[in-house]
Amino acid sequence: MPEFIKATIDNIDEIATIHKNAFSKSHFTSFFSLSLLEKYYEFFLEGDSETWLQKNDEGEILGFVVFGENLGNTIKEFKSQYKTEIIKTAVLNPAASISKVLSNVYYRFLSKNDSFDETKSLILSIAVNGKGKGTGSKLLSFVSEYNTKKNLNEVGLYVRADSAYAVNFYLKNEYKIQAYTSGLYYMERVNLSKVE
């Protein structure tokens, strides 16, 4: 029977590897070295956020989820501390960097963005190793149950609007599109106590 356990620093290499294999090249973090990804996730392990793993009966990590409050501040701290390594990654991957810059300019100045209120609890990352069927849905259910115990009735996330697979996955798991901003859909799941 799969179990959920709170991640520790001892799991950081497996988390980075799963991220590297699961995230598409549309995510700039997929170009990070494993070492930089480990540093990235260390910020969330040491901060106020929650990082949980789902393991199978053999103890193998099937996937992980990072969620919580103030995630934006944690990302800013990481970018500030590892600016040089992020720039190096950008230089080594010029096509991805140019695409990211052009997208940022477009979304900032030319795209229509909705105004919306972001919920307190957000999911930052959810990734699976591809070996456990339904792992992603189980991780989402775990987040909902966890937040319900903390008296939080909703959870939000951002997903690339052009990623039909990911958008449909979240819709299937009872997330609703609330807004569009900078090429992303902001989605929420409310009434978490009704998780099946």
JSON list of C-alpha atoms in Angstrom, two decimals:
[
{"chain": "A", "resi": 1, "resn": "MET", "atom": "CA", "xyz": [0.00, 0.00, 0.00]},
{"chain": "A", "resi": 2, "resn": "PRO", "atom": "CA", "xyz": [1.55, 3.38, -1.01]},
{"chain": "A", "resi": 3, "resn": "GLU", "atom": "CA", "xyz": [2.38, 5.71, 1.85]},
{"chain": "A", "resi": 4, "resn": "PHE", "atom": "CA", "xyz": [3.00, 9.44, 2.17]},
{"chain": "A", "resi": 5, "resn": "ILE", "atom": "CA", "xyz": [6.00, 10.65, 4.11]},
{"chain": "A", "resi": 6, "resn": "LYS", "atom": "CA", "xyz": [7.41, 14.10, 4.78]},
{"chain": "A", "resi": 7, "resn": "ALA", "atom": "CA", "xyz": [10.54, 14.65, 2.71]},
{"chain": "A", "resi": 8, "resn": "THR", "atom": "CA", "xyz": [13.88, 15.31, 4.37]},
{"chain": "A", "resi": 9, "resn": "ILE", "atom": "CA", "xyz": [17.23, 16.50, 3.09]},
{"chain": "A", "resi": 10, "resn": "ASP", "atom": "CA", "xyz": [18.13, 12.82, 2.58]},
{"chain": "A", "resi": 11, "resn": "ASN", "atom": "CA", "xyz": [15.55, 12.67, -0.24]},
{"chain": "A", "resi": 12, "resn": "ILE", "atom": "CA", "xyz": [16.85, 15.74, -2.08]},
{"chain": "A", "resi": 13, "resn": "ASP", "atom": "CA", "xyz": [18.74, 13.86, -4.81]},
{"chain": "A", "resi": 14, "resn": "GLU", "atom": "CA", "xyz": [15.71, 11.71, -5.66]},
{"chain": "A", "resi": 15, "resn": "ILE", "atom": "CA", "xyz": [13.43, 14.76, -5.71]},
{"chain": "A", "resi": 16, "resn": "ALA", "atom": "CA", "xyz": [15.80, 16.57, -8.10]},
{"chain": "A", "resi": 17, "resn": "THR", "atom": "CA", "xyz": [16.04, 13.51, -10.36]},
{"chain": "A", "resi": 18, "resn": "ILE", "atom": "CA", "xyz": [12.25, 13.07, -10.52]},
{"chain": "A", "resi": 19, "resn": "HIS", "atom": "CA", "xyz": [11.86, 16.79, -11.30]},
{"chain": "A", "resi": 20, "resn": "LYS", "atom": "CA", "xyz": [14.51, 16.60, -14.05]},
{"chain": "A", "resi": 21, "resn": "ASN", "atom": "CA", "xyz": [12.77, 13.62, -15.68]},
{"chain": "A", "resi": 22, "resn": "ALA", "atom": "CA", "xyz": [9.17, 14.77, -15.21]},
{"chain": "A", "resi": 23, "resn": "PHE", "atom": "CA", "xyz": [9.22, 18.43, -16.20]},
{"chain": "A", "resi": 24, "resn": "SER", "atom": "CA", "xyz": [9.13, 19.31, -19.89]},
{"chain": "A", "resi": 25, "resn": "LYS", "atom": "CA", "xyz": [11.53, 21.71, -21.56]},
{"chain": "A", "resi": 26, "resn": "SER", "atom": "CA", "xyz": [8.81, 24.38, -21.39]},
{"chain": "A", "resi": 27, "resn": "HIS", "atom": "CA", "xyz": [9.82, 24.80, -17.72]},
{"chain": "A", "resi": 28, "resn": "PHE", "atom": "CA", "xyz": [13.08, 26.71, -17.37]},
{"chain": "A", "resi": 29, "resn": "THR", "atom": "CA", "xyz": [13.92, 24.71, -14.22]},
{"chain": "A", "resi": 30, "resn": "SER", "atom": "CA", "xyz": [14.20, 21.58, -16.41]},
{"chain": "A", "resi": 31, "resn": "PHE", "atom": "CA", "xyz": [17.48, 23.08, -17.68]},
{"chain": "A", "resi": 32, "resn": "PHE", "atom": "CA", "xyz": [18.89, 23.34, -14.15]},
{"chain": "A", "resi": 33, "resn": "SER", "atom": "CA", "xyz": [21.67, 20.91, -13.29]},
{"chain": "A", "resi": 34, "resn": "LEU", "atom": "CA", "xyz": [20.78, 18.25, -10.72]},
{"chain": "A", "resi": 35, "resn": "SER", "atom": "CA", "xyz": [22.97, 20.13, -8.26]},
{"chain": "A", "resi": 36, "resn": "LEU", "atom": "CA", "xyz": [21.05, 23.39, -8.77]},
{"chain": "A", "resi": 37, "resn": "LEU", "atom": "CA", "xyz": [17.71, 21.57, -8.53]},
{"chain": "A", "resi": 38, "resn": "GLU", "atom": "CA", "xyz": [18.83, 20.10, -5.21]},
{"chain": "A", "resi": 39, "resn": "LYS", "atom": "CA", "xyz": [19.63, 23.61, -3.96]},
{"chain": "A", "resi": 40, "resn": "TYR", "atom": "CA", "xyz": [16.25, 24.83, -5.25]},
{"chain": "A", "resi": 41, "resn": "TYR", "atom": "CA", "xyz": [14.30, 22.18, -3.35]},
{"chain": "A", "resi": 42, "resn": "GLU", "atom": "CA", "xyz": [16.44, 22.64, -0.22]},
{"chain": "A", "resi": 43, "resn": "PHE", "atom": "CA", "xyz": [14.89, 26.10, 0.08]},
{"chain": "A", "resi": 44, "resn": "PHE", "atom": "CA", "xyz": [11.43, 24.55, 0.33]},
{"chain": "A", "resi": 45, "resn": "LEU", "atom": "CA", "xyz": [12.53, 21.80, 2.71]},
{"chain": "A", "resi": 46, "resn": "GLU", "atom": "CA", "xyz": [14.05, 24.39, 5.04]},
{"chain": "A", "resi": 47, "resn": "GLY", "atom": "CA", "xyz": [11.23, 26.95, 4.70]},
{"chain": "A", "resi": 48, "resn": "ASP", "atom": "CA", "xyz": [7.59, 27.09, 5.73]},
{"chain": "A", "resi": 49, "resn": "SER", "atom": "CA", "xyz": [6.34, 24.96, 2.85]},
{"chain": "A", "resi": 50, "resn": "GLU", "atom": "CA", "xyz": [5.52, 21.26, 2.85]},
{"chain": "A", "resi": 51, "resn": "THR", "atom": "CA", "xyz": [7.31, 18.65, 0.73]},
{"chain": "A", "resi": 52, "resn": "TRP", "atom": "CA", "xyz": [5.77, 15.19, 0.79]},
{"chain": "A", "resi": 53, "resn": "LEU", "atom": "CA", "xyz": [6.64, 11.97, -1.02]},
{"chain": "A", "resi": 54, "resn": "GLN", "atom": "CA", "xyz": [4.56, 9.01, -2.02]},
{"chain": "A", "resi": 55, "resn": "LYS", "atom": "CA", "xyz": [6.42, 5.71, -1.72]},
{"chain": "A", "resi": 56, "resn": "ASN", "atom": "CA", "xyz": [5.45, 2.22, -2.82]},
{"chain": "A", "resi": 57, "resn": "ASP", "atom": "CA", "xyz": [5.72, -0.96, -0.73]},
{"chain": "A", "resi": 58, "resn": "GLU", "atom": "CA", "xyz": [9.37, -1.36, -1.74]},
{"chain": "A", "resi": 59, "resn": "GLY", "atom": "CA", "xyz": [10.20, 2.14, -0.45]},
{"chain": "A", "resi": 60, "resn": "GLU", "atom": "CA", "xyz": [10.69, 3.62, -3.93]},
{"chain": "A", "resi": 61, "resn": "ILE", "atom": "CA", "xyz": [9.57, 7.23, -4.34]},
{"chain": "A", "resi": 62, "resn": "LEU", "atom": "CA", "xyz": [6.71, 7.38, -6.85]},
{"chain": "A", "resi": 63, "resn": "GLY", "atom": "CA", "xyz": [6.36, 11.16, -6.78]},
{"chain": "A", "resi": 64, "resn": "PHE", "atom": "CA", "xyz": [6.44, 14.29, -4.69]},
{"chain": "A", "resi": 65, "resn": "VAL", "atom": "CA", "xyz": [4.49, 17.46, -4.07]},
{"chain": "A", "resi": 66, "resn": "VAL", "atom": "CA", "xyz": [5.59, 20.85, -2.71]},
{"chain": "A", "resi": 67, "resn": "PHE", "atom": "CA", "xyz": [2.89, 23.16, -1.36]},
{"chain": "A", "resi": 68, "resn": "GLY", "atom": "CA", "xyz": [2.23, 25.80, 1.26]},
{"chain": "A", "resi": 69, "resn": "GLU", "atom": "CA", "xyz": [2.21, 29.53, 1.86]},
{"chain": "A", "resi": 70, "resn": "ASN", "atom": "CA", "xyz": [4.65, 32.28, 0.86]},
{"chain": "A", "resi": 71, "resn": "LEU", "atom": "CA", "xyz": [6.13, 30.21, -1.95]},
{"chain": "A", "resi": 72, "resn": "GLY", "atom": "CA", "xyz": [6.87, 33.34, -3.99]},
{"chain": "A", "resi": 73, "resn": "ASN", "atom": "CA", "xyz": [9.15, 34.67, -1.26]},
{"chain": "A", "resi": 74, "resn": "THR", "atom": "CA", "xyz": [11.04, 31.38, -1.14]},
{"chain": "A", "resi": 75, "resn": "ILE", "atom": "CA", "xyz": [11.56, 31.48, -4.91]},
{"chain": "A", "resi": 76, "resn": "LYS", "atom": "CA", "xyz": [12.84, 35.08, -4.67]},
{"chain": "A", "resi": 77, "resn": "GLU", "atom": "CA", "xyz": [15.33, 34.06, -1.97]},
{"chain": "A", "resi": 78, "resn": "PHE", "atom": "CA", "xyz": [16.56, 31.18, -4.13]},
{"chain": "A", "resi": 79, "resn": "LYS", "atom": "CA", "xyz": [16.95, 33.43, -7.19]},
{"chain": "A", "resi": 80, "resn": "SER", "atom": "CA", "xyz": [18.82, 36.01, -5.13]},
{"chain": "A", "resi": 81, "resn": "GLN", "atom": "CA", "xyz": [21.23, 33.51, -3.60]},
{"chain": "A", "resi": 82, "resn": "TYR", "atom": "CA", "xyz": [21.87, 31.50, -6.80]},
{"chain": "A", "resi": 83, "resn": "LYS", "atom": "CA", "xyz": [21.71, 34.30, -9.38]},
{"chain": "A", "resi": 84, "resn": "THR", "atom": "CA", "xyz": [25.11, 33.38, -10.86]},
{"chain": "A", "resi": 85, "resn": "GLU", "atom": "CA", "xyz": [24.18, 29.72, -11.40]},
{"chain": "A", "resi": 86, "resn": "ILE", "atom": "CA", "xyz": [20.81, 30.68, -12.91]},
{"chain": "A", "resi": 87, "resn": "ILE", "atom": "CA", "xyz": [22.54, 33.09, -15.33]},
{"chain": "A", "resi": 88, "resn": "LYS", "atom": "CA", "xyz": [25.05, 30.36, -16.21]},
{"chain": "A", "resi": 89, "resn": "THR", "atom": "CA", "xyz": [22.13, 28.01, -16.98]},
{"chain": "A", "resi": 90, "resn": "ALA", "atom": "CA", "xyz": [20.59, 30.71, -19.18]},
{"chain": "A", "resi": 91, "resn": "VAL", "atom": "CA", "xyz": [23.86, 31.23, -21.09]},
{"chain": "A", "resi": 92, "resn": "LEU", "atom": "CA", "xyz": [24.29, 27.50, -21.64]},
{"chain": "A", "resi": 93, "resn": "ASN", "atom": "CA", "xyz": [20.71, 27.23, -22.98]},
{"chain": "A", "resi": 94, "resn": "PRO", "atom": "CA", "xyz": [20.33, 30.30, -25.22]},
{"chain": "A", "resi": 95, "resn": "ALA", "atom": "CA", "xyz": [17.22, 29.13, -27.12]},
{"chain": "A", "resi": 96, "resn": "ALA", "atom": "CA", "xyz": [15.30, 28.48, -23.88]},
{"chain": "A", "resi": 97, "resn": "SER", "atom": "CA", "xyz": [16.51, 31.77, -22.40]},
{"chain": "A", "resi": 98, "resn": "ILE", "atom": "CA", "xyz": [15.50, 33.84, -25.42]},
{"chain": "A", "resi": 99, "resn": "SER", "atom": "CA", "xyz": [12.11, 32.14, -25.49]},
{"chain": "A", "resi": 100, "resn": "LYS", "atom": "CA", "xyz": [11.61, 32.89, -21.78]},
{"chain": "A", "resi": 101, "resn": "VAL", "atom": "CA", "xyz": [12.59, 36.55, -22.19]},
{"chain": "A", "resi": 102, "resn": "LEU", "atom": "CA", "xyz": [10.32, 37.03, -25.22]},
{"chain": "A", "resi": 103, "resn": "SER", "atom": "CA", "xyz": [7.45, 35.33, -23.39]},
{"chain": "A", "resi": 104, "resn": "ASN", "atom": "CA", "xyz": [7.95, 37.53, -20.33]},
{"chain": "A", "resi": 105, "resn": "VAL", "atom": "CA", "xyz": [7.91, 40.69, -22.48]},
{"chain": "A", "resi": 106, "resn": "TYR", "atom": "CA", "xyz": [4.80, 39.53, -24.33]},
{"chain": "A", "resi": 107, "resn": "TYR", "atom": "CA", "xyz": [2.89, 38.58, -21.20]},
{"chain": "A", "resi": 108, "resn": "ARG", "atom": "CA", "xyz": [3.91, 41.71, -19.33]},
{"chain": "A", "resi": 109, "resn": "PHE", "atom": "CA", "xyz": [3.09, 44.27, -22.01]},
{"chain": "A", "resi": 110, "resn": "LEU", "atom": "CA", "xyz": [0.92, 42.72, -24.73]},
{"chain": "A", "resi": 111, "resn": "SER", "atom": "CA", "xyz": [-1.20, 40.02, -23.13]},
{"chain": "A", "resi": 112, "resn": "LYS", "atom": "CA", "xyz": [-4.48, 40.55, -21.31]},
{"chain": "A", "resi": 113, "resn": "ASN", "atom": "CA", "xyz": [-4.24, 39.28, -17.74]},
{"chain": "A", "resi": 114, "resn": "ASP", "atom": "CA", "xyz": [-7.16, 38.71, -15.40]},
{"chain": "A", "resi": 115, "resn": "SER", "atom": "CA", "xyz": [-7.25, 40.16, -11.92]},
{"chain": "A", "resi": 116, "resn": "PHE", "atom": "CA", "xyz": [-7.90, 37.61, -9.19]},
{"chain": "A", "resi": 117, "resn": "ASP", "atom": "CA", "xyz": [-7.31, 36.79, -5.55]},
{"chain": "A", "resi": 118, "resn": "GLU", "atom": "CA", "xyz": [-4.82, 34.03, -4.94]},
{"chain": "A", "resi": 119, "resn": "THR", "atom": "CA", "xyz": [-5.63, 31.55, -2.19]},
{"chain": "A", "resi": 120, "resn": "LYS", "atom": "CA", "xyz": [-3.39, 31.21, 0.85]},
{"chain": "A", "resi": 121, "resn": "SER", "atom": "CA", "xyz": [-2.16, 27.68, 0.10]},
{"chain": "A", "resi": 122, "resn": "LEU", "atom": "CA", "xyz": [-0.54, 26.94, -3.28]},
{"chain": "A", "resi": 123, "resn": "ILE", "atom": "CA", "xyz": [0.97, 23.90, -4.93]},
{"chain": "A", "resi": 124, "resn": "LEU", "atom": "CA", "xyz": [4.38, 24.73, -6.36]},
{"chain": "A", "resi": 125, "resn": "SER", "atom": "CA", "xyz": [5.47, 21.39, -7.82]},
{"chain": "A", "resi": 126, "resn": "ILE", "atom": "CA", "xyz": [3.98, 18.01, -8.35]},
{"chain": "A", "resi": 127, "resn": "ALA", "atom": "CA", "xyz": [6.02, 15.38, -10.18]},
{"chain": "A", "resi": 128, "resn": "VAL", "atom": "CA", "xyz": [5.90, 11.62, -10.59]},
{"chain": "A", "resi": 129, "resn": "ASN", "atom": "CA", "xyz": [8.52, 9.12, -11.69]},
{"chain": "A", "resi": 130, "resn": "GLY", "atom": "CA", "xyz": [6.16, 7.45, -14.17]},
{"chain": "A", "resi": 131, "resn": "LYS", "atom": "CA", "xyz": [6.06, 4.10, -12.35]},
{"chain": "A", "resi": 132, "resn": "GLY", "atom": "CA", "xyz": [2.98, 4.53, -10.15]},
{"chain": "A", "resi": 133, "resn": "LYS", "atom": "CA", "xyz": [-0.43, 4.69, -11.76]},
{"chain": "A", "resi": 134, "resn": "GLY", "atom": "CA", "xyz": [-2.55, 7.50, -10.37]},
{"chain": "A", "resi": 135, "resn": "THR", "atom": "CA", "xyz": [0.30, 8.92, -8.29]},
{"chain": "A", "resi": 136, "resn": "GLY", "atom": "CA", "xyz": [-0.41, 12.52, -9.37]},
{"chain": "A", "resi": 137, "resn": "SER", "atom": "CA", "xyz": [-4.07, 12.27, -8.38]},
{"chain": "A", "resi": 138, "resn": "LYS", "atom": "CA", "xyz": [-3.17, 10.64, -5.07]},
{"chain": "A", "resi": 139, "resn": "LEU", "atom": "CA", "xyz": [-0.70, 13.45, -4.31]},
{"chain": "A", "resi": 140, "resn": "LEU", "atom": "CA", "xyz": [-3.39, 16.06, -5.05]},
{"chain": "A", "resi": 141, "resn": "SER", "atom": "CA", "xyz": [-5.82, 14.24, -2.75]},
{"chain": "A", "resi": 142, "resn": "PHE", "atom": "CA", "xyz": [-3.16, 14.15, -0.05]},
{"chain": "A", "resi": 143, "resn": "VAL", "atom": "CA", "xyz": [-2.70, 17.95, -0.30]},
{"chain": "A", "resi": 144, "resn": "SER", "atom": "CA", "xyz": [-6.46, 18.45, -0.01]},
{"chain": "A", "resi": 145, "resn": "GLU", "atom": "CA", "xyz": [-6.69, 16.20, 3.05]},
{"chain": "A", "resi": 146, "resn": "TYR", "atom": "CA", "xyz": [-3.66, 17.87, 4.64]},
{"chain": "A", "resi": 147, "resn": "ASN", "atom": "CA", "xyz": [-5.10, 21.34, 4.12]},
{"chain": "A", "resi": 148, "resn": "THR", "atom": "CA", "xyz": [-8.50, 20.26, 5.48]},
{"chain": "A", "resi": 149, "resn": "LYS", "atom": "CA", "xyz": [-6.78, 19.20, 8.71]},
{"chain": "A", "resi": 150, "resn": "LYS", "atom": "CA", "xyz": [-5.24, 22.70, 8.85]},
{"chain": "A", "resi": 151, "resn": "ASN", "atom": "CA", "xyz": [-8.72, 24.25, 8.40]},
{"chain": "A", "resi": 152, "resn": "LEU", "atom": "CA", "xyz": [-7.91, 25.46, 4.88]},
{"chain": "A", "resi": 153, "resn": "ASN", "atom": "CA", "xyz": [-10.79, 24.98, 2.49]},
{"chain": "A", "resi": 154, "resn": "GLU", "atom": "CA", "xyz": [-9.02, 25.64, -0.81]},
{"chain": "A", "resi": 155, "resn": "VAL", "atom": "CA", "xyz": [-5.74, 25.17, -2.62]},
{"chain": "A", "resi": 156, "resn": "GLY", "atom": "CA", "xyz": [-4.49, 26.85, -5.77]},
{"chain": "A", "resi": 157, "resn": "LEU", "atom": "CA", "xyz": [-1.86, 26.29, -8.43]},
{"chain": "A", "resi": 158, "resn": "TYR", "atom": "CA", "xyz": [-0.55, 27.72, -11.67]},
{"chain": "A", "resi": 159, "resn": "VAL", "atom": "CA", "xyz": [-0.33, 25.68, -14.86]},
{"chain": "A", "resi": 160, "resn": "ARG", "atom": "CA", "xyz": [0.85, 26.62, -18.35]},
{"chain": "A", "resi": 161, "resn": "ALA", "atom": "CA", "xyz": [-2.19, 27.45, -20.46]},
{"chain": "A", "resi": 162, "resn": "ASP", "atom": "CA", "xyz": [-0.66, 25.70, -23.48]},
{"chain": "A", "resi": 163, "resn": "SER", "atom": "CA", "xyz": [-0.22, 22.41, -21.60]},
{"chain": "A", "resi": 164, "resn": "ALA", "atom": "CA", "xyz": [-3.50, 20.67, -22.46]},
{"chain": "A", "resi": 165, "resn": "TYR", "atom": "CA", "xyz": [-2.47, 17.47, -20.68]},
{"chain": "A", "resi": 166, "resn": "ALA", "atom": "CA", "xyz": [-1.72, 19.25, -17.39]},
{"chain": "A", "resi": 167, "resn": "VAL", "atom": "CA", "xyz": [-4.83, 21.48, -17.57]},
{"chain": "A", "resi": 168, "resn": "ASN", "atom": "CA", "xyz": [-7.05, 18.44, -18.23]},
{"chain": "A", "resi": 169, "resn": "PHE", "atom": "CA", "xyz": [-5.37, 16.52, -15.41]},
{"chain": "A", "resi": 170, "resn": "TYR", "atom": "CA", "xyz": [-6.22, 19.27, -12.91]},
{"chain": "A", "resi": 171, "resn": "LEU", "atom": "CA", "xyz": [-9.75, 19.68, -14.27]},
{"chain": "A", "resi": 172, "resn": "LYS", "atom": "CA", "xyz": [-10.25, 15.92, -13.84]},
{"chain": "A", "resi": 173, "resn": "ASN", "atom": "CA", "xyz": [-9.14, 16.32, -10.22]},
{"chain": "A", "resi": 174, "resn": "GLU", "atom": "CA", "xyz": [-11.80, 18.98, -9.55]},
{"chain": "A", "resi": 175, "resn": "TYR", "atom": "CA", "xyz": [-9.65, 22.09, -10.00]},
{"chain": "A", "resi": 176, "resn": "LYS", "atom": "CA", "xyz": [-11.36, 24.99, -11.73]},
{"chain": "A", "resi": 177, "resn": "ILE", "atom": "CA", "xyz": [-9.79, 27.69, -13.86]},
{"chain": "A", "resi": 178, "resn": "GLN", "atom": "CA", "xyz": [-10.14, 30.99, -11.98]},
{"chain": "A", "resi": 179, "resn": "ALA", "atom": "CA", "xyz": [-8.00, 33.33, -14.09]},
{"chain": "A", "resi": 180, "resn": "TYR", "atom": "CA", "xyz": [-5.44, 33.72, -16.85]},
{"chain": "A", "resi": 181, "resn": "THR", "atom": "CA", "xyz": [-2.17, 35.52, -16.20]},
{"chain": "A", "resi": 182, "resn": "SER", "atom": "CA", "xyz": [1.18, 35.61, -18.02]},
{"chain": "A", "resi": 183, "resn": "GLY", "atom": "CA", "xyz": [0.49, 32.49, -20.08]},
{"chain": "A", "resi": 184, "resn": "LEU", "atom": "CA", "xyz": [-0.69, 30.55, -17.04]},
{"chain": "A", "resi": 185, "resn": "TYR", "atom": "CA", "xyz": [-4.05, 29.47, -15.76]},
{"chain": "A", "resi": 186, "resn": "TYR", "atom": "CA", "xyz": [-4.57, 30.02, -12.07]},
{"chain": "A", "resi": 187, "resn": "MET", "atom": "CA", "xyz": [-6.67, 27.07, -10.85]},
{"chain": "A", "resi": 188, "resn": "GLU", "atom": "CA", "xyz": [-8.26, 26.29, -7.48]},
{"chain": "A", "resi": 189, "resn": "ARG", "atom": "CA", "xyz": [-9.81, 23.35, -5.74]},
{"chain": "A", "resi": 190, "resn": "VAL", "atom": "CA", "xyz": [-12.38, 24.39, -3.15]},
{"chain": "A", "resi": 191, "resn": "ASN", "atom": "CA", "xyz": [-14.48, 22.45, -0.65]},
{"chain": "A", "resi": 192, "resn": "LEU", "atom": "CA", "xyz": [-11.53, 20.25, 0.20]},
{"chain": "A", "resi": 193, "resn": "SER", "atom": "CA", "xyz": [-13.49, 18.40, 2.87]},
{"chain": "A", "resi": 194, "resn": "LYS", "atom": "CA", "xyz": [-15.39, 16.69, 0.05]},
{"chain": "A", "resi": 195, "resn": "VAL", "atom": "CA", "xyz": [-12.29, 14.84, -1.16]},
{"chain": "A", "resi": 196, "resn": "GLU", "atom": "CA", "xyz": [-13.11, 11.23, -1.98]}
]
